[in-house]
Structures are given as C-alpha cells and as structure tokens.
Short mmCIF file of C-alpha atoms in Angstrom, two decimals:
data_model
loop_
_atom_site.label_atom_id
_atom_site.label_comp_id
_atom_site.label_asym_id
_atom_site.label_seq_id
_atom_site.Cartn_x
_atom_site.Cartn_y
_atom_site.Cartn_z
CA UNK A 1 7.85 -29.62 14.49
CA UNK A 2 10.90 -28.91 16.68
CA UNK A 3 10.49 -25.44 18.08
CA UNK A 4 13.52 -25.51 20.47
CA UNK A 5 15.87 -23.45 18.19
CA UNK A 6 13.24 -21.84 16.18
CA UNK A 7 14.28 -19.29 13.69
CA UNK A 8 17.74 -17.86 13.04
CA UNK A 9 19.55 -20.91 14.49
CA UNK A 10 18.35 -20.30 17.99
CA UNK A 11 19.18 -16.58 18.23
CA UNK A 12 15.70 -16.02 19.53
CA UNK A 13 16.19 -18.23 22.58
CA UNK A 14 17.88 -15.51 24.71
CA UNK A 15 15.78 -12.47 23.54
CA UNK A 16 15.14 -10.24 26.65
CA UNK A 17 11.36 -9.40 27.39
CA UNK A 18 9.95 -7.22 24.77
CA UNK A 19 9.80 -3.48 25.23
CA UNK A 20 9.38 -0.77 22.54
CA UNK A 21 12.80 0.65 23.18
CA UNK A 22 14.44 -2.91 22.65
CA UNK A 23 12.27 -3.51 19.56
CA UNK A 24 13.25 -0.24 17.89
CA UNK A 25 16.97 -0.79 18.29
CA UNK A 26 18.79 -1.04 15.06
CA UNK A 27 18.75 -4.63 13.70
CA UNK A 28 20.26 -4.05 10.33
CA UNK A 29 18.57 -6.78 8.22
CA UNK A 30 20.72 -6.41 4.99
CA UNK A 31 17.99 -7.23 2.43
CA UNK A 32 15.47 -4.50 3.59
CA UNK A 33 18.22 -2.09 4.62
CA UNK A 34 19.60 -2.13 1.06
CA UNK A 35 16.15 -2.01 -0.35
CA UNK A 36 15.10 1.06 1.70
CA UNK A 37 18.33 2.88 0.83
CA UNK A 38 17.90 2.15 -2.77
CA UNK A 39 14.25 3.41 -2.61
CA UNK A 40 15.22 6.71 -1.05
CA UNK A 41 18.22 7.08 -3.41
CA UNK A 42 16.54 6.39 -6.72
CA UNK A 43 13.55 8.62 -5.82
CA UNK A 44 15.80 11.50 -4.75
CA UNK A 45 17.82 11.05 -7.98
CA UNK A 46 14.66 11.30 -10.05
CA UNK A 47 13.39 14.36 -8.12
CA UNK A 48 16.81 16.06 -8.64
CA UNK A 49 16.60 15.32 -12.32
CA UNK A 50 13.30 17.00 -12.66
CA UNK A 51 14.40 20.02 -10.64
CA UNK A 52 17.52 20.46 -12.78
CA UNK A 53 15.31 20.47 -15.76
CA UNK A 54 13.23 23.15 -14.24
CA UNK A 55 10.14 20.84 -13.51
CA UNK A 56 8.42 20.94 -10.15
CA UNK A 57 7.68 17.81 -8.13
CA UNK A 58 5.15 18.20 -5.09
CA UNK A 59 6.79 18.15 -1.77
CA UNK A 60 3.84 16.12 -0.39
CA UNK A 61 4.70 13.29 -2.67
CA UNK A 62 8.32 13.28 -1.53
CA UNK A 63 7.23 13.28 2.17
CA UNK A 64 4.75 10.41 1.47
CA UNK A 65 7.44 8.28 -0.25
CA UNK A 66 9.95 8.91 2.54
CA UNK A 67 7.44 8.05 5.21
CA UNK A 68 6.61 4.94 3.34
CA UNK A 69 10.19 3.86 3.16
CA UNK A 70 10.70 4.73 6.88
CA UNK A 71 7.73 2.69 7.90
CA UNK A 72 9.36 -0.40 6.20
CA UNK A 73 12.73 0.28 7.69
CA UNK A 74 11.15 0.77 11.25
CA UNK A 75 9.61 -2.82 11.22
CA UNK A 76 12.09 -4.59 9.05
CA UNK A 77 15.56 -3.00 9.92
CA UNK A 78 15.13 -3.03 13.71
CA UNK A 79 15.20 -5.57 16.38
CA UNK A 80 11.41 -5.82 15.76
CA UNK A 81 12.52 -8.31 13.05
CA UNK A 82 14.16 -10.51 15.65
CA UNK A 83 11.21 -10.37 18.01
CA UNK A 84 8.73 -10.91 15.11
CA UNK A 85 10.32 -14.38 14.54
CA UNK A 86 9.38 -15.39 18.21
CA UNK A 87 6.29 -13.26 18.98
CA UNK A 88 3.00 -13.46 16.99
CA UNK A 89 2.03 -9.86 18.16
CA UNK A 90 5.18 -8.31 16.90
CA UNK A 91 5.11 -10.33 13.69
CA UNK A 92 1.53 -9.06 13.22
CA UNK A 93 2.75 -5.39 13.55
CA UNK A 94 5.28 -6.04 10.92
CA UNK A 95 2.74 -7.69 8.57
CA UNK A 96 0.12 -4.95 9.03
CA UNK A 97 2.55 -2.19 8.45
CA UNK A 98 4.18 -3.57 5.36
CA UNK A 99 0.98 -4.66 3.72
CA UNK A 100 -1.41 -1.86 4.75
CA UNK A 101 0.38 1.29 5.72
CA UNK A 102 3.64 1.42 3.83
CA UNK A 103 2.11 0.57 0.39
CA UNK A 104 -0.43 3.48 0.83
CA UNK A 105 2.31 6.03 1.68
CA UNK A 106 4.63 4.64 -1.19
CA UNK A 107 1.80 4.95 -3.69
CA UNK A 108 0.94 8.52 -2.64
CA UNK A 109 4.61 9.26 -3.59
CA UNK A 110 3.62 8.45 -7.23
CA UNK A 111 6.82 6.55 -8.07
CA UNK A 112 5.66 5.47 -11.47
CA UNK A 113 4.77 8.90 -12.58
CA UNK A 114 8.13 10.17 -11.38
CA UNK A 115 10.03 7.38 -13.09
CA UNK A 116 8.08 8.16 -16.43
CA UNK A 117 8.98 11.81 -16.11
CA UNK A 118 12.55 11.27 -14.99
CA UNK A 119 13.76 8.46 -17.20
CA UNK A 120 15.28 9.65 -20.44
CA UNK A 121 13.54 8.44 -23.74
CA UNK A 122 15.64 6.05 -25.71
CA UNK A 123 16.34 6.90 -29.36
CA UNK A 124 13.95 5.85 -32.08
CA UNK A 125 13.64 2.11 -32.41
CA UNK A 126 15.55 1.43 -29.13
CA UNK A 127 14.13 0.31 -25.80
CA UNK A 128 15.54 1.85 -22.73
CA UNK A 129 14.24 1.54 -19.06
CA UNK A 130 11.42 4.20 -19.72
CA UNK A 131 10.18 2.20 -22.79
CA UNK A 132 10.21 -1.09 -20.85
CA UNK A 133 8.22 0.43 -18.00
CA UNK A 134 5.58 1.88 -20.43
CA UNK A 135 5.36 -1.69 -22.06
CA UNK A 136 4.93 -3.21 -18.68
CA UNK A 137 2.14 -0.73 -17.68
CA UNK A 138 0.26 -1.61 -20.90
CA UNK A 139 0.95 -5.43 -20.61
CA UNK A 140 -1.70 -7.96 -20.26
CA UNK A 141 0.08 -9.28 -17.22
CA UNK A 142 -0.34 -5.91 -15.45
CA UNK A 143 -4.00 -5.75 -16.52
CA UNK A 144 -4.59 -9.05 -14.67
CA UNK A 145 -2.64 -8.46 -11.49
CA UNK A 146 -4.22 -5.03 -10.83
CA UNK A 147 -7.80 -6.27 -11.50
CA UNK A 148 -10.13 -6.33 -8.51
CA UNK A 149 -11.04 -9.93 -9.38
CA UNK A 150 -7.38 -10.71 -8.79
CA UNK A 151 -6.22 -8.32 -6.11
CA UNK A 152 -9.18 -8.82 -3.62
CA UNK A 153 -8.93 -12.58 -3.40
CA UNK A 154 -5.11 -12.41 -3.24
CA UNK A 155 -5.41 -9.83 -0.35
CA UNK A 156 -7.68 -12.11 1.44
CA UNK A 157 -5.75 -15.32 0.76
CA UNK A 158 -2.56 -13.65 2.06
CA UNK A 159 -4.17 -13.78 5.47
CA UNK A 160 -6.29 -17.06 5.63
CA UNK A 161 -4.39 -19.36 3.21
CA UNK A 162 -1.01 -18.42 4.70
CA UNK A 163 -1.60 -18.33 8.37
CA UNK A 164 -3.91 -21.27 8.65
CA UNK A 165 -1.88 -23.65 6.52
CA UNK A 166 1.61 -25.36 6.96
CA UNK A 167 3.12 -22.83 4.55
CA UNK A 168 3.50 -20.25 7.31
CA UNK A 169 5.51 -22.55 9.67
CA UNK A 170 7.54 -23.60 6.84
CA UNK A 171 8.50 -20.05 5.86
CA UNK A 172 9.07 -19.05 9.50
CA UNK A 173 11.65 -21.75 9.95
CA UNK A 174 14.33 -19.47 8.42
CA UNK A 175 15.13 -15.82 8.27
CA UNK A 176 15.08 -15.96 4.50
CA UNK A 177 11.58 -17.46 4.56
CA UNK A 178 10.39 -14.67 6.92
CA UNK A 179 11.94 -11.92 4.58
CA UNK A 180 10.28 -13.59 1.57
CA UNK A 181 6.94 -13.50 3.34
CA UNK A 182 7.30 -9.80 4.17
CA UNK A 183 8.22 -8.99 0.53
CA UNK A 184 5.09 -10.84 -0.49
CA UNK A 185 3.03 -8.81 1.96
CA UNK A 186 4.43 -5.55 0.63
CA UNK A 187 3.89 -6.50 -3.01
CA UNK A 188 0.29 -7.60 -2.26
CA UNK A 189 -0.36 -4.31 -0.51
CA UNK A 190 0.99 -2.50 -3.48
CA UNK A 191 -1.10 -4.20 -6.16
CA UNK A 192 -4.29 -3.99 -4.02
CA UNK A 193 -4.07 -0.24 -3.20
CA UNK A 194 -2.65 0.79 -6.62
CA UNK A 195 -5.88 0.88 -8.57
CA UNK A 196 -7.80 2.27 -5.51
CA UNK A 197 -5.35 5.21 -4.84
CA UNK A 198 -5.25 6.05 -8.52
CA UNK A 199 -2.25 8.32 -8.17
CA UNK A 200 0.00 6.60 -10.72
CA UNK A 201 -0.99 5.54 -14.24
CA UNK A 202 -2.19 1.85 -14.45
CA UNK A 203 -4.46 -0.40 -16.48
CA UNK A 204 -7.47 -0.03 -14.25
CA UNK A 205 -8.83 3.39 -13.34
CA UNK A 206 -12.25 2.81 -11.80
CA UNK A 207 -14.28 5.83 -10.71
CA UNK A 208 -14.21 7.10 -7.15
CA UNK A 209 -17.23 5.27 -5.94
CA UNK A 210 -15.96 2.06 -7.38
CA UNK A 211 -12.55 2.51 -5.71
CA UNK A 212 -14.33 2.91 -2.31
CA UNK A 213 -16.28 -0.23 -2.95
CA UNK A 214 -13.00 -2.12 -3.71
CA UNK A 215 -11.42 -0.78 -0.59
CA UNK A 216 -14.32 -1.85 1.56
CA UNK A 217 -14.56 -5.28 -0.10
CA UNK A 218 -11.18 -6.35 1.40
CA UNK A 219 -11.15 -4.72 4.77
CA UNK A 220 -13.94 -6.77 6.66
CA UNK A 221 -11.96 -9.90 5.92
CA UNK A 222 -8.95 -8.36 7.86
CA UNK A 223 -11.32 -7.57 10.80
CA UNK A 224 -12.79 -11.19 10.77
CA UNK A 225 -9.26 -12.60 10.64
CA UNK A 226 -8.29 -10.42 13.75
CA UNK A 227 -11.51 -11.48 15.58
CA UNK A 228 -10.81 -15.14 14.86
CA UNK A 229 -7.40 -14.89 16.51
CA UNK A 230 -8.76 -12.86 19.49
CA UNK A 231 -11.68 -15.47 20.10
CA UNK A 232 -9.52 -18.57 19.83
CA UNK A 233 -9.16 -20.65 22.96
CA UNK A 234 -5.94 -22.26 21.82
CA UNK A 235 -2.90 -21.30 19.79
CA UNK A 236 -3.66 -21.51 16.09
CA UNK A 237 -0.19 -21.21 14.57
CA UNK A 238 2.48 -23.78 15.43
CA UNK A 239 5.36 -21.34 15.02
CA UNK A 240 4.37 -19.43 18.05
CA UNK A 241 3.15 -22.24 20.26
CA UNK A 242 6.44 -22.32 22.37
CA UNK A 243 7.77 -18.82 22.77
CA UNK A 244 11.33 -18.65 24.26
CA UNK A 245 11.13 -18.65 27.94
CA UNK A 246 13.25 -15.47 28.16
CA UNK A 247 10.48 -13.44 26.74
CA UNK A 248 8.15 -14.28 29.69
CA UNK A 249 5.10 -14.32 27.53
CA UNK A 250 2.17 -16.88 27.17
CA UNK A 251 1.41 -18.07 23.65
CA UNK A 252 -2.44 -17.65 23.82
CA UNK A 253 -2.22 -14.17 25.30
CA UNK A 254 0.31 -13.23 22.63
CA UNK A 255 -1.97 -14.52 19.91
CA UNK A 256 -5.04 -12.49 21.31
CA UNK A 257 -2.86 -9.42 21.14
CA UNK A 258 -1.88 -10.25 17.55
CA UNK A 259 -5.54 -10.57 16.69
CA UNK A 260 -6.35 -7.32 18.31
CA UNK A 261 -3.49 -5.61 16.22
CA UNK A 262 -4.88 -7.17 12.99
CA UNK A 263 -8.42 -5.99 13.84
CA UNK A 264 -7.50 -2.43 14.70
CA UNK A 265 -5.19 -2.08 11.71
CA UNK A 266 -8.06 -2.84 9.20
CA UNK A 267 -9.41 0.61 10.15
CA UNK A 268 -6.16 2.61 9.72
CA UNK A 269 -5.83 2.11 5.85
CA UNK A 270 -9.50 2.75 5.40
CA UNK A 271 -9.32 6.08 6.96
CA UNK A 272 -6.06 7.13 5.23
CA UNK A 273 -7.33 5.98 1.82
CA UNK A 274 -10.77 7.55 2.24
CA UNK A 275 -9.20 10.93 3.07
CA UNK A 276 -6.90 10.62 0.07
CA UNK A 277 -9.78 9.60 -2.27
CA UNK A 278 -12.01 12.42 -1.02
CA UNK A 279 -9.27 14.94 -1.58
CA UNK A 280 -8.54 13.55 -5.01
CA UNK A 281 -12.29 13.68 -5.85
CA UNK A 282 -12.49 17.32 -4.68
CA UNK A 283 -9.42 18.30 -6.74
CA UNK A 284 -10.86 16.55 -9.84
CA UNK A 285 -14.21 18.36 -9.47
CA UNK A 286 -12.38 21.63 -9.00
CA UNK A 287 -10.31 21.05 -12.23
CA UNK A 288 -13.56 20.12 -14.13
CA UNK A 289 -15.18 23.32 -12.87
CA UNK A 290 -12.13 25.43 -13.80
CA UNK A 291 -12.28 23.83 -17.36
CA UNK A 292 -15.91 24.69 -17.70
CA UNK A 293 -15.29 28.27 -16.55
CA UNK A 294 -12.32 28.65 -19.00
CA UNK A 295 -14.45 27.35 -21.79
CA UNK A 296 -17.22 29.90 -20.95
CA UNK A 297 -14.69 32.65 -20.91
CA UNK A 298 -13.37 31.50 -24.30
CA UNK A 299 -16.77 31.51 -26.06
CA UNK A 300 -18.01 34.61 -24.05
CA UNK A 301 -20.60 32.75 -22.06
CA UNK A 302 -22.34 31.60 -25.37
CA UNK A 303 -24.17 28.87 -23.58
CA UNK A 304 -25.60 31.39 -21.01
CA UNK A 305 -26.57 33.72 -23.70
CA UNK A 306 -28.28 30.94 -25.70
CA UNK A 307 -30.13 29.83 -22.60
CA UNK A 308 -31.24 33.42 -21.73
CA UNK A 309 -32.47 33.86 -25.35
CA UNK A 310 -34.38 30.61 -25.16
CA UNK A 311 -36.05 31.86 -21.89
CA UNK A 312 -36.92 35.19 -23.51
CA UNK A 313 -38.62 33.39 -26.51
CA UNK A 314 -40.65 31.33 -24.07
CA UNK A 315 -41.62 34.47 -22.21
CA UNK A 316 -42.56 36.09 -25.49
CA UNK A 317 -44.63 33.23 -26.57
CA UNK A 318 -46.43 33.10 -23.25
CA UNK A 319 -47.63 36.64 -23.64
#
C-alpha cells in the first residue's frame, strides 16, 4: 500500500510535531461538529420543554450529557482528528474516548427517558416520534443488539477484528472512512454500556451483580489488546508504518504508546461505571426501604404487632 500521501490527500505530510496545544486547536470536522451541536441543542430543547411544563430534570443528568458531547467534540472537532490519521497513539486516544468514556457520560444523561417525557404523544391511532421511539425500544431488533451475547462479542471484535485485518487500513485511507470508524466505535460503546448503566429504559435490565459481570467480561480484552501492542517488536498496523517525517516520531515507539493508552483506558470506564452502579444500587435499596416504611406506617406496623403477638404466644406456651 502506498503511504506517501496517506489520508486526507497528503495533508498529514506537513503536520508539525505533536504537542497537546497543537492537538487541541479547533479542527472543525463538519460531521461531528454538526452532530455535537445537534446533540446539545435537542437535549436543551427537551429540558426546556419539561421545565415549561413544570417538570424537573436533574442537573446531574444535564452535566453528564454536556460532558459526553464535549468529550466527543474534544477528540473529533480538533486537530487531534488530523494527528489521529497519522499517529497511532493519537488515534487510540480518539478511539478510547469515543468508545469508552463518551458513551458512559451520554448514557448518564438519560437521553431516552428525556425524549419519552419531552416528545408529545400523537393523537389516537397516529404515530409520531414518541410512538416510533417506544416501538423501537420494544422491538426484537433492540432486544438482540442490547443482549450481552451480542454486545460483548461486538465490543471485543471492534478491537481485534478491525485493527488486525485489512479493513482498518482500508478505512484509514480516507477521512470519510476514519469518521465512519469513529461513529461505529461510539455506537458500539453506547449499545455495550446501555444495559450495564441501566439509566434509560431498554429491553434488557439485568440485576446489579449481573451488570458488573457484563462490565468485567469485556474489559480484560481491552487490556490484552493494549498489552499486545506494547509487547510487539514490529509495527502491526500498515497505516502507521511510515509516519510523516515532519512529526519526528518512530512507528514502533508510537505503537507502544498506543498500546499503553488502550491498556490504561480499560481501567477508567470500569471505575466510572462501578461508582455509578454502586450509587444506583444504594438509591434503589433506599427507595425499597422507604416503601417498606411507608407500608408499615399505612397498616400501623401490623406486621410488627403480629410478630410480637407470635413471640408472646411462644412465651406463654413455654411457661
């Protein structure tokens, strides 16, 4: 494969050496820029609609959604997107953020719940956006793509099958291919973490222990993938074999850095998701206990009175 003018018609050939400052300069990729602005705009519209109606929407969810969109914009709408076409390490930062950090933050924003509450119901016998969303949530298709038997293999295959096959090099030959790949990573992250996070309604709602097991089923493969890249003695991906001379980097060292990033990132979502799950579990137990207390108040602690009467009868019998 000819790498001389690789990616974006040779634009990468004169990229200056990478620094964080250069990487975070505005890049303005139109696809992700429009997507991020739409994401913020539609979410804001839905929250305002609820507020006008007098309904509350948690500030924490708004913050989580905004951070999710910002993390996508940070790696896809800056010069990181240009450097990611030429440097394996920068590409890996993009991949890890859009597949493992952004989806968790976006899901914590509960966009499906917000849409169901904000979208108006169509008249009887008619189907509007809300009815279509409900139908999609209950569809067989959604049951399949959110089932762990589908999401876990897909999550793993997105690493191994993509990077270690000619498909990766083919996609990296064009800006469109690269964008398509990043959209895929974001989608895979969303369907993988959706049932695990359990914030929005969905076809699969496993218990908390099962969700933790699902989370830990996928993470070791990320770590192994990172270690494989770090331990390799030669470049494993054709796209990054000949980095532009202007970058002043060596392909194998850059690949080792990419492996380190993939390995380290497998820990970040585990911690974030675990904190979110433990918090949800605590809230759920608290709600359950409040329900029990309310039931006891309603029936005047009848259960307790019955139990005390039972103990008294045993005591009387034992005399």
